[in-house]
mmCIF file of C-alpha atoms and ligand atoms in Angstrom:
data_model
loop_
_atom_site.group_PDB
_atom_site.id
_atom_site.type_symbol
_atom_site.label_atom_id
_atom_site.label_comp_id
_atom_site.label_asym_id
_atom_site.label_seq_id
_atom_site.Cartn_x
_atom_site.Cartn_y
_atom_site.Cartn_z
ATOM 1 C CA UNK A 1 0.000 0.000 0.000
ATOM 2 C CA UNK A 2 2.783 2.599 0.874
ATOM 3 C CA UNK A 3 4.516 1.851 -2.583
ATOM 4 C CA UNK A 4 0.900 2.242 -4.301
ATOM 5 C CA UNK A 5 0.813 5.565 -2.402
ATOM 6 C CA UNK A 6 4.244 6.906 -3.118
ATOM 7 C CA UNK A 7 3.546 5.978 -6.468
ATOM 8 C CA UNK A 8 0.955 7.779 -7.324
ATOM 9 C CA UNK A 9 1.578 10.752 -5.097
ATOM 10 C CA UNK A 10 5.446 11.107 -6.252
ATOM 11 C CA UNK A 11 4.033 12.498 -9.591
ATOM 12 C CA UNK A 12 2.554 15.976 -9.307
ATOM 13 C CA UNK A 13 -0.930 16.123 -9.996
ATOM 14 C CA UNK A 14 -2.302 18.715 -12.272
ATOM 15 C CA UNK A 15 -3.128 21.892 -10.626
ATOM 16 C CA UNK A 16 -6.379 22.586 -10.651
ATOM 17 C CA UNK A 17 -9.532 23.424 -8.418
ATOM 18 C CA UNK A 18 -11.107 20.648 -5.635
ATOM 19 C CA UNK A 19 -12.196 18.508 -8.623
ATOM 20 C CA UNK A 20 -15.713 20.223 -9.382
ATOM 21 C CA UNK A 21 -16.709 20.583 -12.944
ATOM 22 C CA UNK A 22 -17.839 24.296 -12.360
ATOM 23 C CA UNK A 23 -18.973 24.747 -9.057
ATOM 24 C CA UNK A 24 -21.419 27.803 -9.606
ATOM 25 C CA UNK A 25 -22.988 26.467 -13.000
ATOM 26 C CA UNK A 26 -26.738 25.347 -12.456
ATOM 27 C CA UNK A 27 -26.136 23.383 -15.369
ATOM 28 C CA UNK A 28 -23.638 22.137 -17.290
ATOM 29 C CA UNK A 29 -23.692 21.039 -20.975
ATOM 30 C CA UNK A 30 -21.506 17.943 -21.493
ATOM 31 C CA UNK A 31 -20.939 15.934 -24.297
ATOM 32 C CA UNK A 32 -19.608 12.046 -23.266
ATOM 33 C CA UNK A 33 -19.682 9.018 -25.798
ATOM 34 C CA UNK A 34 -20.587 11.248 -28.348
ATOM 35 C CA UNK A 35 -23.758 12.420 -27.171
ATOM 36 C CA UNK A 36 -24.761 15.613 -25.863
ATOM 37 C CA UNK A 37 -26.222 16.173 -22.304
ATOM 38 C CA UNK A 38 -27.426 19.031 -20.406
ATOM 39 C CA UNK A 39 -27.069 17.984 -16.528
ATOM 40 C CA UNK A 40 -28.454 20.141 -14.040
ATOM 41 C CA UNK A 41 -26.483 20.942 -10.536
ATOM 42 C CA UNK A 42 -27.512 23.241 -8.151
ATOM 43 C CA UNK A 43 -24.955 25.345 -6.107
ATOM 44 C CA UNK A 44 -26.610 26.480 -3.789
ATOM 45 C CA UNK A 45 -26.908 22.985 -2.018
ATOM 46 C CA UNK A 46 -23.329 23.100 -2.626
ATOM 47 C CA UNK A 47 -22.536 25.965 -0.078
ATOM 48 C CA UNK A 48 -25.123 24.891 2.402
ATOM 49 C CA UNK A 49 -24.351 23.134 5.320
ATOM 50 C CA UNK A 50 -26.868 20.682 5.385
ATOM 51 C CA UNK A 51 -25.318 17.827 8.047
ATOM 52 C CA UNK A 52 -24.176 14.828 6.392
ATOM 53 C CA UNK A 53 -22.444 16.628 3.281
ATOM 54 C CA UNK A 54 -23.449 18.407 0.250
ATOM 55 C CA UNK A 55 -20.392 17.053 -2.111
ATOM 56 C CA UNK A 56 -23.229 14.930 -4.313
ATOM 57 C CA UNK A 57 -24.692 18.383 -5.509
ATOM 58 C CA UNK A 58 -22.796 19.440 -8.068
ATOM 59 C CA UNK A 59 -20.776 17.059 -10.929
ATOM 60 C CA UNK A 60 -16.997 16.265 -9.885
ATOM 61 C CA UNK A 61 -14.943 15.875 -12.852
ATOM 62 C CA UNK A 62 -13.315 12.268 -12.856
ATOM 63 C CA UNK A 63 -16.860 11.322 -13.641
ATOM 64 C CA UNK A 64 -17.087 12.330 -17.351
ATOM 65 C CA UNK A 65 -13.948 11.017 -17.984
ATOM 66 C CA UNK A 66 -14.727 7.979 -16.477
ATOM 67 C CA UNK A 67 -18.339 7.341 -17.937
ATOM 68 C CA UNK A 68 -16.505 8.150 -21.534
ATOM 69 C CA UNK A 69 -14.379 5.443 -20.657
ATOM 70 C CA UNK A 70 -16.989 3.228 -19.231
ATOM 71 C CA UNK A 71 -19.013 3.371 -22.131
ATOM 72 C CA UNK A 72 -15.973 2.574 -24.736
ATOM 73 C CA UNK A 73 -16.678 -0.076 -26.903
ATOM 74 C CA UNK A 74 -12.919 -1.540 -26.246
ATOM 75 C CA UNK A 75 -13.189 -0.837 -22.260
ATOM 76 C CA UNK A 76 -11.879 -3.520 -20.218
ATOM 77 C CA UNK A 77 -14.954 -4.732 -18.142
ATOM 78 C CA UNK A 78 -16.915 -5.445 -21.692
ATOM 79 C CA UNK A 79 -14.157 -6.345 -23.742
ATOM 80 C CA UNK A 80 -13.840 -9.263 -21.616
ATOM 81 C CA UNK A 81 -17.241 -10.189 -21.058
ATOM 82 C CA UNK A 82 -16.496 -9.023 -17.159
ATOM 83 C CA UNK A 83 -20.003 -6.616 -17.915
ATOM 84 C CA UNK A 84 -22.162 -7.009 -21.122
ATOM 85 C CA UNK A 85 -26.168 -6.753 -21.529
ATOM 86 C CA UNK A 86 -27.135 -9.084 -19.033
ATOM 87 C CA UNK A 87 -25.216 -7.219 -16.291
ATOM 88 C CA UNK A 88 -26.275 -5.800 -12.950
ATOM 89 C CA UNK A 89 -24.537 -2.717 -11.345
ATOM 90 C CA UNK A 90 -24.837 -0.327 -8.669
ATOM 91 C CA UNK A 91 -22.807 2.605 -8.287
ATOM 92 C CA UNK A 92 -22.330 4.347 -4.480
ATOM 93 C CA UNK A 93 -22.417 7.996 -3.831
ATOM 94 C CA UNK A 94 -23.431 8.886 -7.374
ATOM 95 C CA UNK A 95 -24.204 12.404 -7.214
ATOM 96 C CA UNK A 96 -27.099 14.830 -8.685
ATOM 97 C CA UNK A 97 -25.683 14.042 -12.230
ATOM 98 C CA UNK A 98 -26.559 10.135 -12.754
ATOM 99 C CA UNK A 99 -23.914 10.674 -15.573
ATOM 100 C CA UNK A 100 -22.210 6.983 -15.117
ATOM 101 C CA UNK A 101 -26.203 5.842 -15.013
ATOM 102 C CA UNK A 102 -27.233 7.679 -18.175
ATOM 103 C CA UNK A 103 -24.453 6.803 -20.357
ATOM 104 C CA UNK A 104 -24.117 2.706 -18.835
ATOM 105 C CA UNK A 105 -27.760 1.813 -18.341
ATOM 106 C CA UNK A 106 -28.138 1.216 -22.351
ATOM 107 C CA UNK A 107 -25.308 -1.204 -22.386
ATOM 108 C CA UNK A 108 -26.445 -3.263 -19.380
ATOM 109 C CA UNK A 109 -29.284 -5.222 -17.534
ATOM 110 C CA UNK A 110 -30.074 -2.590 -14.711
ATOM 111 C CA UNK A 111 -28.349 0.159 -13.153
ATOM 112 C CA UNK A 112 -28.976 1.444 -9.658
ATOM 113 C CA UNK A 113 -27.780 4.947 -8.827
ATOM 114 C CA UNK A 114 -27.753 5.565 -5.004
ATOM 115 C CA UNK A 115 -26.547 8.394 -2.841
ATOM 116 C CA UNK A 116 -27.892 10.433 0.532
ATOM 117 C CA UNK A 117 -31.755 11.224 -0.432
ATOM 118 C CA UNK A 118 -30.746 15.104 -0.923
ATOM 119 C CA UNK A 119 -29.625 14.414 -4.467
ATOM 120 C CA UNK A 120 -32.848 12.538 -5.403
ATOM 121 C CA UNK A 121 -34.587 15.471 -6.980
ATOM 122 C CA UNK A 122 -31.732 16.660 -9.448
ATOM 123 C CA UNK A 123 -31.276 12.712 -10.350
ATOM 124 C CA UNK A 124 -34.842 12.464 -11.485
ATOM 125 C CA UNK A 125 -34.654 15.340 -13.630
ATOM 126 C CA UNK A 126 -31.128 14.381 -15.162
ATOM 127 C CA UNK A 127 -32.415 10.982 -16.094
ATOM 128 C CA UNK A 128 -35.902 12.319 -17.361
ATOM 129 C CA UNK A 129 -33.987 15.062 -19.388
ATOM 130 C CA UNK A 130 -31.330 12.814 -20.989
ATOM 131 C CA UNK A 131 -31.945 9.544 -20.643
ATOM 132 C CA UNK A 132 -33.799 9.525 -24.285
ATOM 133 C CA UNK A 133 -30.508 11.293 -25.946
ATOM 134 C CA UNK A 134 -27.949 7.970 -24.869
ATOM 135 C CA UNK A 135 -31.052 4.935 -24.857
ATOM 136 C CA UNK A 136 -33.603 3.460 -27.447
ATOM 137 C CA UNK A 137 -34.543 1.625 -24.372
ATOM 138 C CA UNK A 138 -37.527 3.680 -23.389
ATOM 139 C CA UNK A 139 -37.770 3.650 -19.586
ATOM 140 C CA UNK A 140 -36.227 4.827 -16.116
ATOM 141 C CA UNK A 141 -37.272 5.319 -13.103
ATOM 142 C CA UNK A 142 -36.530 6.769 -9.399
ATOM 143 C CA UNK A 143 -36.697 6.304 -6.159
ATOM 144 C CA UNK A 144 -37.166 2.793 -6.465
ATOM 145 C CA UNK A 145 -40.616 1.676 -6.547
ATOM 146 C CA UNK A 146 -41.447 4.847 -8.541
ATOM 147 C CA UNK A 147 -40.993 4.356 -12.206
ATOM 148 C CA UNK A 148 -40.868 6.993 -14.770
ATOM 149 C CA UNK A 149 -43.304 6.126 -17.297
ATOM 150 C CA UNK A 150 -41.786 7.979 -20.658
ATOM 151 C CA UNK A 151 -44.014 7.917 -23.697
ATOM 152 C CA UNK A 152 -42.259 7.503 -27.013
ATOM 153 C CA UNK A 153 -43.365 8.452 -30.751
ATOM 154 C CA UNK A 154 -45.285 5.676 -31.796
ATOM 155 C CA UNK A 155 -46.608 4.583 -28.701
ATOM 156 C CA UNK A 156 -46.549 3.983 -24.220
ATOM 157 C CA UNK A 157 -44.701 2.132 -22.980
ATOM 158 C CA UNK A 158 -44.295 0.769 -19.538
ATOM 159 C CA UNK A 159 -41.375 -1.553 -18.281
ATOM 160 C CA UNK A 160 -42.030 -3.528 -14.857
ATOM 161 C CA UNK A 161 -38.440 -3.621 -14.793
ATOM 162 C CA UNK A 162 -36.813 0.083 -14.605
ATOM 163 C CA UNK A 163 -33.917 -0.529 -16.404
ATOM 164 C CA UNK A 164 -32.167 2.722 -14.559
ATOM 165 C CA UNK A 165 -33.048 3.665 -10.652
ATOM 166 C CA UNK A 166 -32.795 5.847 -8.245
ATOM 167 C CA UNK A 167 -32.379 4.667 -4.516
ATOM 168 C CA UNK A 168 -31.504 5.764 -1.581
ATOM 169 C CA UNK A 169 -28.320 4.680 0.396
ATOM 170 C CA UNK A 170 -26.394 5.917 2.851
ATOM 171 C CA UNK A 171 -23.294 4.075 4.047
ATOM 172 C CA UNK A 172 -23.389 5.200 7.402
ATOM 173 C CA UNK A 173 -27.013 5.042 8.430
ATOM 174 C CA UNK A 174 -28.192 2.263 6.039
ATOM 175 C CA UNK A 175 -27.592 -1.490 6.143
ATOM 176 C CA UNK A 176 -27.208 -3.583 2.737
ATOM 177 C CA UNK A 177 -29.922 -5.825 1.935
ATOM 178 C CA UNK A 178 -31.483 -7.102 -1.672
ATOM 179 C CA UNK A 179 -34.653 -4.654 -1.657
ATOM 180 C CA UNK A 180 -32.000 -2.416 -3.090
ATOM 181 C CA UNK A 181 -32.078 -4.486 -6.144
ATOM 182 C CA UNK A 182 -35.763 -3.290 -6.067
ATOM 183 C CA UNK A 183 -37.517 -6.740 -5.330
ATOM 184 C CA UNK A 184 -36.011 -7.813 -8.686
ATOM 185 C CA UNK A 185 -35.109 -11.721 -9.124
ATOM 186 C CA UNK A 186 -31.422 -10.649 -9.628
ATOM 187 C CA UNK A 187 -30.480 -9.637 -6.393
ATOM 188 C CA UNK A 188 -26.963 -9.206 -6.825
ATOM 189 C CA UNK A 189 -24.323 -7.372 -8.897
ATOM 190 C CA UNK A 190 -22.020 -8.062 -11.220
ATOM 191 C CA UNK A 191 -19.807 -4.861 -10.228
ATOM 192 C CA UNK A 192 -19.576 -1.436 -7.889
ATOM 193 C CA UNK A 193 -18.833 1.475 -9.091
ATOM 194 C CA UNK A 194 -17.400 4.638 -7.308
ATOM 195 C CA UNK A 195 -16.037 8.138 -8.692
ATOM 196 C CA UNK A 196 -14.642 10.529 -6.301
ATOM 197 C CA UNK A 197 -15.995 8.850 -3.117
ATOM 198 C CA UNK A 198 -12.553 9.016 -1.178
ATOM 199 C CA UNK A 199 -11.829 12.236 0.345
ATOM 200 C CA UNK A 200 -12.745 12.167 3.655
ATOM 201 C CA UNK A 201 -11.080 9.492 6.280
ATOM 202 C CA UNK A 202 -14.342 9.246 8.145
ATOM 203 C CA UNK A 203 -16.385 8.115 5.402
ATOM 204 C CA UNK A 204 -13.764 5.391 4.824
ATOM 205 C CA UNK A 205 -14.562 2.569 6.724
ATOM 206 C CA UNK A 206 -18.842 3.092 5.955
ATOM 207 C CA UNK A 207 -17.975 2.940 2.801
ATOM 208 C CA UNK A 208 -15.534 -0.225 2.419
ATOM 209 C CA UNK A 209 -17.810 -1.812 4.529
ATOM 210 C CA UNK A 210 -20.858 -0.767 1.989
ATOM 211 C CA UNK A 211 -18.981 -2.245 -0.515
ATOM 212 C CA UNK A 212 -18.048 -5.583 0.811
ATOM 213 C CA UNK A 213 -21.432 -6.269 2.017
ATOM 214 C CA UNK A 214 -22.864 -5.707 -1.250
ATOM 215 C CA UNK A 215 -20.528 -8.007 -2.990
ATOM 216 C CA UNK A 216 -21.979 -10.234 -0.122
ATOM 217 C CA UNK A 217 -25.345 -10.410 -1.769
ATOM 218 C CA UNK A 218 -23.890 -11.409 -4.853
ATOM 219 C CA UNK A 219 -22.077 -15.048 -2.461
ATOM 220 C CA UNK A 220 -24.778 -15.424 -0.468
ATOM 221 C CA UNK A 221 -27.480 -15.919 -3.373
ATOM 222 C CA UNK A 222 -25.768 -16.592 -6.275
ATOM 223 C CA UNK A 223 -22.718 -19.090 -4.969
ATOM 224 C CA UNK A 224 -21.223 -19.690 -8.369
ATOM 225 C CA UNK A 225 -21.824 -16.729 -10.275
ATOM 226 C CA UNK A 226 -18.366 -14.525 -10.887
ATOM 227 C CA UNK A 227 -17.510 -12.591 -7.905
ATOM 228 C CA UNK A 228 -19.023 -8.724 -8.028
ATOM 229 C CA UNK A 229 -16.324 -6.403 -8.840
ATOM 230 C CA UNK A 230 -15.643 -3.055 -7.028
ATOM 231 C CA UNK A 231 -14.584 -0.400 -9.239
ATOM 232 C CA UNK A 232 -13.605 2.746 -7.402
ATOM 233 C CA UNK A 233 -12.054 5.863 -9.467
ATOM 234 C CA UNK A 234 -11.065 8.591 -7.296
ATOM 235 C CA UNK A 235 -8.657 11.963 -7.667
ATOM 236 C CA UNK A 236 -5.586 11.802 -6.247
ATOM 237 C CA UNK A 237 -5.651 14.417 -3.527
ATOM 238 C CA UNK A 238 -4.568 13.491 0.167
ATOM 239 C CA UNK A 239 -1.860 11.353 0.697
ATOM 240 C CA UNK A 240 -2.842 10.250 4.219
ATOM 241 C CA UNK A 241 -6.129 9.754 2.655
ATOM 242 C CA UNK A 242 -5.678 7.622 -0.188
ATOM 243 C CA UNK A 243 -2.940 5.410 2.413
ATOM 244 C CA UNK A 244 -5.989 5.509 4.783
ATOM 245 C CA UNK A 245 -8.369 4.098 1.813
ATOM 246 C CA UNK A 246 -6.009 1.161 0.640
ATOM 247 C CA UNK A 247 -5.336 0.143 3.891
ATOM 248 C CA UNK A 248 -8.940 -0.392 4.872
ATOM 249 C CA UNK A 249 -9.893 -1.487 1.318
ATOM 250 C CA UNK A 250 -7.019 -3.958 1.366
ATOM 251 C CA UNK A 251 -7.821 -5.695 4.181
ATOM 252 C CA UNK A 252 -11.219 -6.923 2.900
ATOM 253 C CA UNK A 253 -10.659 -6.881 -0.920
ATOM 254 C CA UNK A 254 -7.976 -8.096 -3.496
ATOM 255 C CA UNK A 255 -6.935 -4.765 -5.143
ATOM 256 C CA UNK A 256 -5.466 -4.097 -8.719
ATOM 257 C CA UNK A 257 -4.795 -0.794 -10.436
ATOM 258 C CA UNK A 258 -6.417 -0.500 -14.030
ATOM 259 C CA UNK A 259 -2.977 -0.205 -16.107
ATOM 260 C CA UNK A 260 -2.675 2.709 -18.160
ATOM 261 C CA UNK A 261 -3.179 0.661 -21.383
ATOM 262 C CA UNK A 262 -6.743 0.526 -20.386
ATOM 263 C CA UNK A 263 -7.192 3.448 -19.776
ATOM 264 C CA UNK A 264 -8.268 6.542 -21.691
ATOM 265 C CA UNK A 265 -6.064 9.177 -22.080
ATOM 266 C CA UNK A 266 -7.904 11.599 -19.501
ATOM 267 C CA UNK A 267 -7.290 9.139 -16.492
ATOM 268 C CA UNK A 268 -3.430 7.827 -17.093
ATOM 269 C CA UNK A 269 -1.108 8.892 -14.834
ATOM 270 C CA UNK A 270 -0.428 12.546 -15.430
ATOM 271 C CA UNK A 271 -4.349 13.014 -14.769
ATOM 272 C CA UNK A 272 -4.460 13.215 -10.779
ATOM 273 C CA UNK A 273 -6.986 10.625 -11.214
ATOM 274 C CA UNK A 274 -6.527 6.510 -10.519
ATOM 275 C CA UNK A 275 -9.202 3.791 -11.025
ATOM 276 C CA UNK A 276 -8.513 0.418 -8.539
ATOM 277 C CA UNK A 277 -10.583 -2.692 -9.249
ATOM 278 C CA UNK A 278 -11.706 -4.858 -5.568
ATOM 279 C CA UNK A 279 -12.444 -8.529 -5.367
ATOM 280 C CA UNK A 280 -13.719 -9.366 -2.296
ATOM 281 C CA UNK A 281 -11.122 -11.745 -0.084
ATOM 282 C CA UNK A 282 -13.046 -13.827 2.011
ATOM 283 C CA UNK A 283 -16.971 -13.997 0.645
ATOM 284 C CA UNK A 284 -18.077 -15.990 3.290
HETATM 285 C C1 SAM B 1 -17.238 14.160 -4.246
HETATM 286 S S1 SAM B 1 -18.913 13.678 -4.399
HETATM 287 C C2 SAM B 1 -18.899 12.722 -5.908
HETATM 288 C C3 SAM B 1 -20.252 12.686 -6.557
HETATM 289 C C4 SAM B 1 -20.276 11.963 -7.907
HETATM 290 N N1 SAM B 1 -19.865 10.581 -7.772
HETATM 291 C C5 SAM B 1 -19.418 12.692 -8.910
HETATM 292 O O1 SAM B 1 -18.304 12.210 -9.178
HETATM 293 O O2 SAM B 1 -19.848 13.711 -9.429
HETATM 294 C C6 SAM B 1 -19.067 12.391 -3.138
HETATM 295 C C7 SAM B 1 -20.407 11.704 -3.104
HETATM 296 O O3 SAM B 1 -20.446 10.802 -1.987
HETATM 297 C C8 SAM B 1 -21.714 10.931 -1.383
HETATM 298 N N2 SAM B 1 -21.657 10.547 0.029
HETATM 299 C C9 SAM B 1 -20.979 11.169 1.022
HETATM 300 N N3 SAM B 1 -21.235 10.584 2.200
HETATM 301 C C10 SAM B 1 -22.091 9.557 1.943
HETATM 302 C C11 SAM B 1 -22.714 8.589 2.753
HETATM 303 N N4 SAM B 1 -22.538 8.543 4.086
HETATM 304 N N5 SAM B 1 -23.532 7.698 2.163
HETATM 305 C C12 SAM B 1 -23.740 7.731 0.823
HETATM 306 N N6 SAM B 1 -23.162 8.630 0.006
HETATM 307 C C13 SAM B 1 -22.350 9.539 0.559
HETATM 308 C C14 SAM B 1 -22.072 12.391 -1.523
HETATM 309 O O4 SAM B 1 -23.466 12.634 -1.362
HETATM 310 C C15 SAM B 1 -21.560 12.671 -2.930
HETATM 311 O O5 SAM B 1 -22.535 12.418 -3.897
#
């Protein structure tokens, strides 16, 4: 872990602000695997101090580089069959922009954004406002049981399955159990995802701990099924923090660093930004 850290933190990071996108922007207008999104943010929830953090309110910017790399034909995970249609994911601490959602939900099973219920609002109305830009497939929905019915030209249509939701989790207050797959049969996940959820040591060990009991869900029911994967891309900012992260992270999960090979240019080395793949150690 302290080699990992020296690493990474022996080459300077870019300068640059705390890693928003543009913190005073209500919205932003994006454009990742080649389609164009308007995502709406809202700074003032940004400079309030509502207890429990307002860091989900605005867009951080490892996240559009990592979506455009997500959603890469040649990207690792689907290149080797790791994720492909029949996939389920869930991503932690997603933030009001649902940007990883939006732009993976078309190439997989199900997505589930979660986060603190604060960013709820602004995740409905990214999804409803973009979701029909990235997806043919016509439905989404929120807040779990609540599903978005979208009518398209040439018809209604309504999915008992929302292929992309909203629900809420919080790593310190809430427990892990399958309702978060919805009630759905699949009630596990093929991988984790994480952008720019490592920046504050308290958070640490409610989040590990999030993540390994998830990848639980995927032992418990489906014993035989691929283990789920735990994909966490995060800027390079604190030293202590990052060395405070692997420990805790290591002790649970077998940890690799995506290789800059496979990566896209805007998350190699000289980005400030790393992406670390978890298996979990001991399942059982
Ligand atoms: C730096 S922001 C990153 C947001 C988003 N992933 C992005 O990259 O734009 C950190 C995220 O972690 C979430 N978070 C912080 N504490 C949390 C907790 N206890 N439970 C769940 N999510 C939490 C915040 O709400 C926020 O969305």
């Amino acid at each position: 872990v302290s080699a990992e850290t020296y690493e990474l933190f022996s080459k300077e990071p870019p300068s640059g602000n705390l890693g928003f996108v543009d913190p005073k922007a209500k919205t932003l207008q994006l454009t990742v695997a080649g389609h164009d999104l308007t995502i709406h943010q809202s700074p003032t929830a940004l400079s309030s101090n509502r207890a429990g953090g307002t860091t989900g309110a605005v867009l951080w910017k490892i996240t559009p580089v990592f979506a455009e790399w997500m959603s890469r034909p040649e990207n690792l995970f689907f290149a080797s069959g790791v994720l492909s249609s029949q996939s389920s994911v869930i991503e932690l601490g997603c933030g009001i922009a649902a940007l990883n959602g939006l732009v993976l939900a078309p190439k997989v099973c199900r997505y589930v954004l979660t986060d603190q219920p604060y960013v709820a609002k602004l995740v409905e109305q990214n999804i409803e406002e973009n979701f029909g830009v990235l997806s043919s497939k016509p439905a989404s929905g929120v807040r779990g049981s609540k599903t978005l019915g979208r009518k398209m030209k040439g018809g209604a249509h309504d999915y008992p399955t929302p292929l992309l939701t909203f629900r809420e989790l919080d790593w310190e207050t809430d427990g892990v159990d399958p309702s978060l797959t919805g009630g759905d049969a699949l009630r596990s996940f093929d991988a984790i995802i994480a952008c720019d959820c490592i920046y504050n040591e308290a958070l640490i060990e409610p989040f590990v701990q999030t993540c390994a009991d998830i990848c639980r869900l995927r032992v418990v029911d489906h014993a035989g099924m691929p283990p789920t994967l735990c994909i966490v891309g995060q800027q390079l900012r604190d030293a202590d923090v990052f060395e405070t992260f692997m420990n805790r992270f290591s002790r649970d999960f077998d940890i690799w660093r995506v290789p800059e090979s496979r990566l896209v240019e805007g998350l190699r080395s000289n980005s400030g930004f790393v992406v670390h793949v978890g298996r979990l150690k001991n399942p059982l």
